[in-house]
Coordinates of C-alpha atoms and ligand atoms in Angstrom, one line a residue:
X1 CA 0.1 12.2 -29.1
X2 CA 2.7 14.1 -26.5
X3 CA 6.1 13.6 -27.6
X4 CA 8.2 10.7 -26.2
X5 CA 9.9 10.7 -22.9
X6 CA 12.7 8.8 -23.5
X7 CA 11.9 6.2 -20.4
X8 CA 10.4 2.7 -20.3
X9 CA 7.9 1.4 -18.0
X10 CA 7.4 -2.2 -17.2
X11 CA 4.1 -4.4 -16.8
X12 CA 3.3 -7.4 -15.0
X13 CA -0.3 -8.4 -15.4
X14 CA -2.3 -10.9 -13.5
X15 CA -3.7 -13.5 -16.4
X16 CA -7.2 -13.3 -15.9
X17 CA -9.9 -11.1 -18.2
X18 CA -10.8 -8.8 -15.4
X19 CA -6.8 -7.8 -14.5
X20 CA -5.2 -8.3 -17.7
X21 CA -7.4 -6.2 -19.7
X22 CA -7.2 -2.7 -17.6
X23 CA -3.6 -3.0 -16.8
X24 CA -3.6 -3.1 -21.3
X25 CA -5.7 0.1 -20.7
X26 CA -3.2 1.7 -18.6
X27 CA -0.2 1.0 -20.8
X28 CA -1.8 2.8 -23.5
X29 CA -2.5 6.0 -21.2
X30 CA 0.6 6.1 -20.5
X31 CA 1.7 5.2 -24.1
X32 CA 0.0 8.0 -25.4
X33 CA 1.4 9.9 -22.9
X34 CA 4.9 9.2 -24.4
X35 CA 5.8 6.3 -22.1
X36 CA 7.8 3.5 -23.8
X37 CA 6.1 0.3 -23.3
X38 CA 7.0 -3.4 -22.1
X39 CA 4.6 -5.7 -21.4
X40 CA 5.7 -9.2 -19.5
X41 CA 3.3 -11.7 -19.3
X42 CA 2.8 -15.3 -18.8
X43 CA 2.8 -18.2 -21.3
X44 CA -1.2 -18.9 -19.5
X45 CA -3.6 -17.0 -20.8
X46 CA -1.1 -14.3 -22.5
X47 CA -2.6 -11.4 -24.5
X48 CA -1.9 -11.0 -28.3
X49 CA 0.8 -8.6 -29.6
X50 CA -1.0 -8.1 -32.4
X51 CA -2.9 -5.9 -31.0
X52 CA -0.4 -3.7 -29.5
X53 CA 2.3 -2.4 -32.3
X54 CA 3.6 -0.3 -30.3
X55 CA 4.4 -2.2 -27.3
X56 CA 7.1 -4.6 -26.4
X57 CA 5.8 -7.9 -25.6
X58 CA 8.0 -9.9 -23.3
X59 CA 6.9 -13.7 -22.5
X60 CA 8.0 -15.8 -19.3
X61 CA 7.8 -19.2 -18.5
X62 CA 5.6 -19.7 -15.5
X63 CA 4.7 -23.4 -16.1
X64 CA 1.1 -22.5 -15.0
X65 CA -1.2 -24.6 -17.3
X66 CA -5.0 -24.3 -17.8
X67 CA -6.2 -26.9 -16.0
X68 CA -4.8 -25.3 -12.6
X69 CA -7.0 -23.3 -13.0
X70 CA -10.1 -24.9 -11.5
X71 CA -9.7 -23.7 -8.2
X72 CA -9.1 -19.4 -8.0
X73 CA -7.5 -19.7 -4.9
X74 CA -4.7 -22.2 -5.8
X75 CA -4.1 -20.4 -8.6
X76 CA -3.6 -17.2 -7.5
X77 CA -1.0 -18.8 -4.6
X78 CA 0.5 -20.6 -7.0
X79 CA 1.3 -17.6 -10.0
X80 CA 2.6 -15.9 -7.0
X81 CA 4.9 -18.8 -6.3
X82 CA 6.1 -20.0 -9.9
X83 CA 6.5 -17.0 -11.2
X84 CA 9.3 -15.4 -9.0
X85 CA 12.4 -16.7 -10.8
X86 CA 11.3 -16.3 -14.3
X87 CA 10.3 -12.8 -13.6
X88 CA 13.3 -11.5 -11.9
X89 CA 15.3 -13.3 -14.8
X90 CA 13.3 -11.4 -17.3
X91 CA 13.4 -8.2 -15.9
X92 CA 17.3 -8.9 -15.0
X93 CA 17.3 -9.1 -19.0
X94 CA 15.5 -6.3 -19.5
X95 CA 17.1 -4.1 -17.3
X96 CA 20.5 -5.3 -19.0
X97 CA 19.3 -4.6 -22.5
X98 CA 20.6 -2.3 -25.3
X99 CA 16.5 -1.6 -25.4
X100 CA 17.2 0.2 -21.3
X101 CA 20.3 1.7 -22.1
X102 CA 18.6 4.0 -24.5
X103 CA 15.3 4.4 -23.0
X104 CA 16.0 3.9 -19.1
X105 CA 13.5 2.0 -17.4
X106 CA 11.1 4.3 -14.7
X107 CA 9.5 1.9 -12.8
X108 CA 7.7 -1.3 -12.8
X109 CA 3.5 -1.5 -12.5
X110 CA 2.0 -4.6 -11.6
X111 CA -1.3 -5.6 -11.0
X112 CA -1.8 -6.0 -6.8
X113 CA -2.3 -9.8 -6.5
X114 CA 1.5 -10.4 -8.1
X115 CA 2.8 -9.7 -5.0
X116 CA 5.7 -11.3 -5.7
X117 CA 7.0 -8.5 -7.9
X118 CA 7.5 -6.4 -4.9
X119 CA 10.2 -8.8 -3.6
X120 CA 11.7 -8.9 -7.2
X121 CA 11.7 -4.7 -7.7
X122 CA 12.8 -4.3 -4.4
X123 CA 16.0 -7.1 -5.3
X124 CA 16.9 -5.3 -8.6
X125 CA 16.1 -1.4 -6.6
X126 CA 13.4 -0.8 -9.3
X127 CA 10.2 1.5 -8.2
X128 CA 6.9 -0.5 -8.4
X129 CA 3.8 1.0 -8.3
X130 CA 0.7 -0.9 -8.3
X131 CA -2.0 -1.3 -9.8
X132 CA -5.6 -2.1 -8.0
X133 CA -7.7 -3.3 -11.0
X134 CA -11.1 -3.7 -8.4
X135 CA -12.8 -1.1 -6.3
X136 CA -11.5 1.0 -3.5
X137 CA -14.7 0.2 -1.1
X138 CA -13.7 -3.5 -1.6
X139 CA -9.6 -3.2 -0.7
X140 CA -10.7 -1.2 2.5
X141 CA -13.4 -3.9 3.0
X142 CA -10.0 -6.6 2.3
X143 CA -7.6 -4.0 4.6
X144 CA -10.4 -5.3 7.5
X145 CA -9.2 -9.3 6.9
X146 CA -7.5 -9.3 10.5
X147 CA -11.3 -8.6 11.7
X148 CA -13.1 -11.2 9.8
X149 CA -10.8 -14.4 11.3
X150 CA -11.3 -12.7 14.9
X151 CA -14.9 -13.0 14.7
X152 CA -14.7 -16.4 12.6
X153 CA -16.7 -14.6 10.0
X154 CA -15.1 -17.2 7.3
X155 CA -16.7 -20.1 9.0
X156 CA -20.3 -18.0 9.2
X157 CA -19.6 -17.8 5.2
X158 CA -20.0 -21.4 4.9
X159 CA -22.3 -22.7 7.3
X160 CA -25.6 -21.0 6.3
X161 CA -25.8 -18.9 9.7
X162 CA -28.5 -16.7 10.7
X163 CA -25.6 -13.7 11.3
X164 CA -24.8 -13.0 7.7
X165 CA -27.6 -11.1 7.9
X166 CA -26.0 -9.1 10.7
X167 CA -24.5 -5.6 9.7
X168 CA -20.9 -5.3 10.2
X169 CA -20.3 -2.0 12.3
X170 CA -16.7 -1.1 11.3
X171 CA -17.7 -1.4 7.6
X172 CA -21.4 -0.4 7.1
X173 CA -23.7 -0.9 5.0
X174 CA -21.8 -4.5 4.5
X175 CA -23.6 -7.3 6.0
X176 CA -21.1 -10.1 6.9
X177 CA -22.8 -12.2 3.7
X178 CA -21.0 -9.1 1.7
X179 CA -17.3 -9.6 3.1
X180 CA -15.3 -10.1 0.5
X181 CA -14.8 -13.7 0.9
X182 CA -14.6 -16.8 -1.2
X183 CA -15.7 -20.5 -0.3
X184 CA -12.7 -22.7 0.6
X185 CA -12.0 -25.1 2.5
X186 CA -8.5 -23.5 3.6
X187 CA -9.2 -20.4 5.0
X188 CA -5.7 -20.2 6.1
X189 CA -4.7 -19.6 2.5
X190 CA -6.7 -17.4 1.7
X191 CA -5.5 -15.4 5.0
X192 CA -2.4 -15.8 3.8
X193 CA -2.7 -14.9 0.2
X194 CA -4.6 -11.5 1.6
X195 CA -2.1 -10.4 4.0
X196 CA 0.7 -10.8 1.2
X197 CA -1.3 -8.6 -0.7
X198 CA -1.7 -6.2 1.5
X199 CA 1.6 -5.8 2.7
X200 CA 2.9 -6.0 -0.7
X201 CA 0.9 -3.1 -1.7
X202 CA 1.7 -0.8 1.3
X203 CA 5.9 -1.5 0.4
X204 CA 5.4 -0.3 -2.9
X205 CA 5.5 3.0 -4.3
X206 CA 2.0 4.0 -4.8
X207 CA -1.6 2.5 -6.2
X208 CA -3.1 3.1 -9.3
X209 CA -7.3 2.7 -9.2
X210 CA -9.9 2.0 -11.4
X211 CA -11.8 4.1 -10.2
X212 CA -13.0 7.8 -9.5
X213 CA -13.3 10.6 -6.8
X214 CA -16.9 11.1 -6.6
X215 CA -17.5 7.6 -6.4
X216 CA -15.4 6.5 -3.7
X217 CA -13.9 9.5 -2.3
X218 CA -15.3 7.8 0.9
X219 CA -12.9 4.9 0.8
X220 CA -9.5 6.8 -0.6
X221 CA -9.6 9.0 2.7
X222 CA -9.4 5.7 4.5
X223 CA -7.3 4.1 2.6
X224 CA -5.1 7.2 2.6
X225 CA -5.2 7.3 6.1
X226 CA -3.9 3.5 6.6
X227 CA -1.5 3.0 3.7
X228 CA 0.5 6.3 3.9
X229 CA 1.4 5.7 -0.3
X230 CA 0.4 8.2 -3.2
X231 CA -3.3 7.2 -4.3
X232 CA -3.9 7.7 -7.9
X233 CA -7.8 7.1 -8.4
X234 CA -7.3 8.2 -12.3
X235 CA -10.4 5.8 -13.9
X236 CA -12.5 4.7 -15.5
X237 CA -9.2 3.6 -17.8
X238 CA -11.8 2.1 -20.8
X239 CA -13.1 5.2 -21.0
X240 CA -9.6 7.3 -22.3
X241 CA -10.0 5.4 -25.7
X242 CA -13.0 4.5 -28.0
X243 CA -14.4 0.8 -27.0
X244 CA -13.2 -0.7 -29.9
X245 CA -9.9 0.4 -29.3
X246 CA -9.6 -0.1 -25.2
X247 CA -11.3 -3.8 -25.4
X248 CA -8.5 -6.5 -25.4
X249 CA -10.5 -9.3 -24.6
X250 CA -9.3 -12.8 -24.4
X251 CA -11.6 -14.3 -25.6
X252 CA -13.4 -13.5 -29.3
X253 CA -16.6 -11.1 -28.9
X254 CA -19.5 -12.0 -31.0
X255 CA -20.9 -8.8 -32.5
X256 CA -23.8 -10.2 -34.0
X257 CA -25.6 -8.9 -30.9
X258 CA -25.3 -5.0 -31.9
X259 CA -27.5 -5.8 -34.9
X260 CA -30.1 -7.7 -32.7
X261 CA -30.0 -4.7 -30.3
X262 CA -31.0 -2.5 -32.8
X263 CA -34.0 -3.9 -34.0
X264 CA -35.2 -3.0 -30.0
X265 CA -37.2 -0.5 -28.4
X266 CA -35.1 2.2 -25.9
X267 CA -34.4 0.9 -22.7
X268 CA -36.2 -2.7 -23.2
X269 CA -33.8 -5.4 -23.1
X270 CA -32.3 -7.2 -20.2
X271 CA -28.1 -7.5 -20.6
X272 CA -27.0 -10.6 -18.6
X273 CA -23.5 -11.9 -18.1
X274 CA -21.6 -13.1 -15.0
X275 CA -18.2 -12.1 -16.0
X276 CA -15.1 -14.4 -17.2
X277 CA -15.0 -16.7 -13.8
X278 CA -17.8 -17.5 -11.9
X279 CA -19.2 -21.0 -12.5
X280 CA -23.1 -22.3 -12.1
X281 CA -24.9 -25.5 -11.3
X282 CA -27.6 -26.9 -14.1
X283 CA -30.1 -25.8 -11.6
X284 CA -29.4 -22.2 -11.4
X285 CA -29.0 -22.2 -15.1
X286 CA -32.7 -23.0 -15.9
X287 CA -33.8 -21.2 -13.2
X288 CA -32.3 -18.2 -14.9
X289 CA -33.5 -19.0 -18.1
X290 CA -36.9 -19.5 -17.0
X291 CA -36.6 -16.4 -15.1
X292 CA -35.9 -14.3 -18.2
X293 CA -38.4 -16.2 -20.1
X294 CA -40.9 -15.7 -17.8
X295 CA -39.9 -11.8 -17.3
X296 CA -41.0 -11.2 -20.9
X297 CA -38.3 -8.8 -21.4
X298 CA -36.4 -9.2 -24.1
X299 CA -33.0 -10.3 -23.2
X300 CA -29.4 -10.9 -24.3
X301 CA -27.6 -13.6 -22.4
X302 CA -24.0 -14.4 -22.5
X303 CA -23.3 -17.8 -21.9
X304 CA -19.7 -18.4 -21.3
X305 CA -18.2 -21.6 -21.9
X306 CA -17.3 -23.3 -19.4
X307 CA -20.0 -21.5 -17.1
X308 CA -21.6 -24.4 -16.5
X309 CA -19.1 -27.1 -15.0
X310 CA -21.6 -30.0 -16.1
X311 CA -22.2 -29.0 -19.8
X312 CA -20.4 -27.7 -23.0
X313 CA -22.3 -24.6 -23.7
X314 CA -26.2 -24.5 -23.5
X315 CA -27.5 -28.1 -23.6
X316 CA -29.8 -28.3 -20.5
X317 CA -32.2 -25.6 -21.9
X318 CA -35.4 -27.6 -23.2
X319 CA -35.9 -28.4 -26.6
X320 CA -37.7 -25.5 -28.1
X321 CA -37.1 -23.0 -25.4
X322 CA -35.2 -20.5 -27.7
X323 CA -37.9 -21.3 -30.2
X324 CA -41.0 -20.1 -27.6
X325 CA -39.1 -16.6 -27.1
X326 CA -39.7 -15.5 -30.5
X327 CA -37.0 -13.6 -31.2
X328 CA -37.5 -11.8 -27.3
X329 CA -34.4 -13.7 -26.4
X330 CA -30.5 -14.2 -27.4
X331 CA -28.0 -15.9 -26.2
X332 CA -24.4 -15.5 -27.2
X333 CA -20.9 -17.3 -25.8
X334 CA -19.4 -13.5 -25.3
X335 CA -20.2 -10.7 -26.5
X336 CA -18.8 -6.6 -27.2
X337 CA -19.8 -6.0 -23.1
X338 CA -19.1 -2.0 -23.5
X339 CA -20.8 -1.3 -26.8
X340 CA -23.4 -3.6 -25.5
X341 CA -23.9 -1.5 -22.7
X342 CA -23.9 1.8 -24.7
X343 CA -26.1 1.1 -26.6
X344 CA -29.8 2.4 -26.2
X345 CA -32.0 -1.1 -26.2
X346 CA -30.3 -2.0 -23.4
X347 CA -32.0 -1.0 -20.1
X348 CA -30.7 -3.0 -17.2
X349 CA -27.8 -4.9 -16.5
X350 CA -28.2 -8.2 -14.5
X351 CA -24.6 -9.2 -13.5
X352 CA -22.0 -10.7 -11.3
X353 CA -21.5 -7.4 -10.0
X354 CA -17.3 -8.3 -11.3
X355 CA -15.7 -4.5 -10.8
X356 CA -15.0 -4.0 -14.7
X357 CA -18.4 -4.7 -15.5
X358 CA -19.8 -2.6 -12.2
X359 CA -17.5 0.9 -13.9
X360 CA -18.7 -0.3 -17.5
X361 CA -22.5 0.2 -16.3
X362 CA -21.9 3.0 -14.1
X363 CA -20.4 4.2 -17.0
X364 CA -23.1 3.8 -19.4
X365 CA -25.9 4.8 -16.9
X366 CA -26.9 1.4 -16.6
X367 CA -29.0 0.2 -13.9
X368 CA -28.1 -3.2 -12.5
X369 CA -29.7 -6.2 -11.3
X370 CA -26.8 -7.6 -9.0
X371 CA -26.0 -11.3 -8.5
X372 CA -22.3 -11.6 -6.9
X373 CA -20.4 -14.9 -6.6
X374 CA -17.2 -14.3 -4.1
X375 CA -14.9 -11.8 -2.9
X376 CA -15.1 -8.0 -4.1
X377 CA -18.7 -9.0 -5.8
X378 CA -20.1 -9.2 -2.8
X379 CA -18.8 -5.8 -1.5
X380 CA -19.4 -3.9 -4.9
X381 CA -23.4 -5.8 -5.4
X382 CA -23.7 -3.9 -1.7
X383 CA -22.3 -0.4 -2.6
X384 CA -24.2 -0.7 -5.9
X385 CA -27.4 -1.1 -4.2
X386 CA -27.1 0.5 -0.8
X387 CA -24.6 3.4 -1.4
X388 CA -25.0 4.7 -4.9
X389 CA -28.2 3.0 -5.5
X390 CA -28.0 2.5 -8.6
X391 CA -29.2 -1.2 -8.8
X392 CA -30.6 -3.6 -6.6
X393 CA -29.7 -7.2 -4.9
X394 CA -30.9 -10.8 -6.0
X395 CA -30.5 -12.1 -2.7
X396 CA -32.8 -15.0 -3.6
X397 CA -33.2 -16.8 -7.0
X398 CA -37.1 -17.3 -6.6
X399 CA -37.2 -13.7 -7.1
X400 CA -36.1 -13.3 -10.5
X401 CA -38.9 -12.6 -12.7
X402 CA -39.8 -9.9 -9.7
X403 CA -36.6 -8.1 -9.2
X404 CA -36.3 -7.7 -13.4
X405 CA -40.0 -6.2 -13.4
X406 CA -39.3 -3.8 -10.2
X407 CA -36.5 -2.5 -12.8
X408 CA -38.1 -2.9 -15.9
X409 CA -41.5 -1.9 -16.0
X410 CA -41.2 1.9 -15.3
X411 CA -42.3 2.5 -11.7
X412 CA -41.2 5.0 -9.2
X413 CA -38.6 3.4 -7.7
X414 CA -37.2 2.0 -11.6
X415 CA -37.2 5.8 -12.5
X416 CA -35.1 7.1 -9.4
X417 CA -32.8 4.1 -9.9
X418 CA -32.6 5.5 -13.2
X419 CA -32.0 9.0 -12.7
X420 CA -29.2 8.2 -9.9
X421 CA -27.7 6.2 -12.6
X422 CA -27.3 8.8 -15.5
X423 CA -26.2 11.4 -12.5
X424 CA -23.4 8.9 -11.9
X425 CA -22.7 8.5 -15.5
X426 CA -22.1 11.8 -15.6
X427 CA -20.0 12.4 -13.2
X428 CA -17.6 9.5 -14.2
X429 CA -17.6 11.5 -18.0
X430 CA -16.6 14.9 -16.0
X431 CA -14.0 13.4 -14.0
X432 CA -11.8 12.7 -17.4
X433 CA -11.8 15.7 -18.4
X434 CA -9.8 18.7 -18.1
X435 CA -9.5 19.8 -14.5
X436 CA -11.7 16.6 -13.6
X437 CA -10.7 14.6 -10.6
X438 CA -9.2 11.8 -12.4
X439 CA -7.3 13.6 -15.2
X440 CA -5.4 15.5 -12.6
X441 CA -4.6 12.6 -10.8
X442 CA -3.5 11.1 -14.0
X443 CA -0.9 14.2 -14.5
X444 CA 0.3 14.0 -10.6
X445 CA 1.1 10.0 -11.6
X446 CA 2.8 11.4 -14.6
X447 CA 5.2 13.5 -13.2
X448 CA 5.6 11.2 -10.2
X449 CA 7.0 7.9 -12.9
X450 CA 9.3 10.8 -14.3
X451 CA 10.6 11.5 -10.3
X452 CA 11.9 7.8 -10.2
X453 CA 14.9 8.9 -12.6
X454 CA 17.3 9.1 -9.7
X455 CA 16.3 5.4 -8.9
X456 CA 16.5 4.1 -12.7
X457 CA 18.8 0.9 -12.8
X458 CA 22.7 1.6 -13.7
X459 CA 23.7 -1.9 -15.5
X460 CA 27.4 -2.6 -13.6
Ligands
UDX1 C1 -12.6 -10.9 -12.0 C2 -13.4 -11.0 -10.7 O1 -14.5 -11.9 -11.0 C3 -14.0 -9.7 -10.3 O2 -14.6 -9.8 -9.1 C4 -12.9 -8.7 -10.1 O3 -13.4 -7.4 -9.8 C5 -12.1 -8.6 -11.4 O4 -11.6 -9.9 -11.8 P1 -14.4 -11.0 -14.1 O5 -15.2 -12.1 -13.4 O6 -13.9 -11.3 -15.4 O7 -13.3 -10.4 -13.1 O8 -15.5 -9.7 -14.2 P2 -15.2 -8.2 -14.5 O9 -14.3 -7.5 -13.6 O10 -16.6 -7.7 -14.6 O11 -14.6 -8.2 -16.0 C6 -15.1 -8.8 -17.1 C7 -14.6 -8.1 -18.3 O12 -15.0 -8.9 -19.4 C8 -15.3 -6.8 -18.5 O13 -14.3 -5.8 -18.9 C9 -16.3 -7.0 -19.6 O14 -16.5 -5.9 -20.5 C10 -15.6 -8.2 -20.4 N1 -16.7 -9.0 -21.0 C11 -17.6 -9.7 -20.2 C12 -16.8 -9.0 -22.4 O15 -16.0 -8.4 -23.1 N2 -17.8 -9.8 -22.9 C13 -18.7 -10.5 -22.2 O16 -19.5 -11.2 -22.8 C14 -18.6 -10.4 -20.8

């Protein structure tokens, strides 16, 4: 542990599994790198303390409730709405408190889609950097919005059009079926919602990435070049701590599944999961299952509750279907996704293509089978399987058993999938350590949270 710098640096995470639990990561980099912590969060979805000793927890009233929650969209516009005065009253407080006057506070970091905050620091003259917890190739691919409504591309999304095939020039290898959109039926929001974002992110200080160099060194030069902030690609952030110790989860991980794991061969089973948001019909659901079933792979499933919007939990499979697997298949309601991908049974990863779980595989050497539902999905299940080409697309449910066998059974094209994938691995392990791409860009975002002193907040 480095020894403490005597400053404070604030949080504001966006309550959803995907944001909240890398923006946990980062305050415990920057913990261990002597960082004073304070974590504000909302009464929705708010992480557990308990897990934290050594941070500062600090809780604010956003009267967001769970059942707002049906629609992502809404949400998001609404957290970004609700959440203004009982943030700036909170970090008023904070900034006020005997807790400040001893350990002045550096900046603030909050996650990119609470734009909001920017308003807020800019109000109380406190630094905010951000942090992007999703891809760079996706925010350029977001950056390109202005694009998408010229040519109506939102429209093309929903009307099943014979141009989402089409390549978009500007943003190759996307298709326009890959823009990072999501079905609505008020475009205009989301428009809206993205172009707060955006311009919220390029007024504040500087962006933090998940991410890596040699992975998309492509899309920092560009987005370099447009928002003319300090970039600090310093991830993959799970990967500074042991899994046990950088998994916050929000919901309770069955571990049962390691034991299952280990009574398979190398490289044999089939991981499936589609993240903490995206929702299925009935329809798709026993497609899938029959699709695994059928693959005779052995697989592990996580079924999510709530996956489904017409059942509990796993009630449409047949009666006797997880009887008939013998043992080749499991099925939990969440599971321990990075030791699951870590360890050696597991041989491909079918999934959303959400960007946590895209690093975790890359991470792990993984190959991937991807399925994406909306927005960056779409854009990382592309770069996934046309740019580092370490996967491949489900563009078509039929396809299932097919697409798990061409990755499965140990052909040509499994094995260079495979080979790309442990390069990558690799060079996502390198990058972290010392003299690596993303441990010096940690260091430069060090020393850059220590040049805010000037700025720090004088109570009057
Ligand atoms: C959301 C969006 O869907 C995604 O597009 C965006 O990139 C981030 O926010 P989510 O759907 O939750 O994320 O997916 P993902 O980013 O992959 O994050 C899921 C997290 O949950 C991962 O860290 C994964 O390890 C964890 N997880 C998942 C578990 O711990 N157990 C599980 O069974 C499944």
């Amino acid at each position: 542990m480095v020894g403490r710098k005597g400053r404070r640096v604030l949080f504001m995470a966006l309550p959803l599994e995907g944001h909240l639990n890398p923006m946990l990561q980062l305050a415990q980099i920057l913990h261990s790198n002597g960082f004073s912590i304070t974590i504000i969060h909302t009464t929705f979805n708010s992480p557990n303390p308990s897990k934290y000793p050594n941070f500062t927890f600090s809780c604010i009233q956003d009267a967001l409730s769970p059942t707002q929650f049906s629609d992502l969209l809404s949400f998001l516009v609404e957290l970004n709405v609700k959440c203004v005065e009982p943030f700036k009253e909170c970090v008023g407080k904070l900034l006020r408190s005997d807790e400040a006057a001893e350990e002045p506070v550096a900046c603030l970091i909050s996650d990119a889609m609470c734009h909001f905050t920017q308003g807020v620091a800019d109000n109380l003259k406190l630094p905010r950097i951000v942090l992007r917890t999703s891809g760079v190739s996706s925010f350029v691919a977001f950056a390109a919005y202005p694009l998408f409504r010229e040519r109506g591309y939102i429209s093309t999304q929903q009307q099943v059009d014979c141009n989402l095939e089409e390549e978009v020039e500007e943003l190759a290898p996307l298709r326009v079926k890959d823009l990072p959109l999501i079905k609505t039926e008020e475009p205009e929001k989301y428009y809206e919602l993205l172009g707060k974002f955006l311009k919220e992110t390029k007024g504040s200080l500087g962006v933090i990435w998940n991410s890596f160099e040699g992975l998309e060194s492509g899309a920092l030069r560009k987005v370099s070049k447009e928002f003319s902030i300090p970039m600090f690609p310093i991830g993959p952030l799970h990967k500074y701590f042991p899994s046990s110790a950088s998994c916050s989860s929000l919901i309770s991980q069955d571990q049962s599944c390691i034991a299952w794991l280990d009574t398979k061969p190398p490289n044999s089973v089939v991981y499936v999961s589609f993240g903490s948001l995206a929702a299925i019909t009935e329809t798709e659901f026993l497609e899938i299952a029959w699709g695994l079933a059928n693959s005779k792979h052995p697989f592990l499933w996580v079924v999510r509750e709530g996956l489904m919007k017409e059942s509990e939990w796993v009630e449409a499979l047949p009666s006797g279907f997880v009887e008939s697997l013998e043992g080749r298949g499991l099925i939990v309601k969440w599971a321990p996704q990075q030791e699951v991908l870590a360890h050696s049974a597991v041989g491909a990863f079918w999934t959303h293509s959400g960007w946590n779980s895209t690093l975790e595989s890359i991470c792990e050497g993984v190959p991937m089978i991807c399925m994406p539902f909306f927005t960056d999905q779409k854009v990382n299940a592309r770069y996934v399987s046309h740019v580092w080409r370490v996967g491949l697309q489900l563009e078509d449910r039929g396809e299932i058993e097919r697409i798990i066998g061409r990755l499965m059974d140990g052909n040509d094209e499994a094995k260079e999938i495979r080979d790309r994938a442990l390069k990558l691995k690799e060079e996502a392990k390198v990058c972290l350590q010392q003299g690596g791409s993303s441990c010096s860009s940690l260091e430069a975002l060090l020393t850059y949270i220590l040049s805010f002193d000037s700025f720090t907040f004088q109570p009057s």
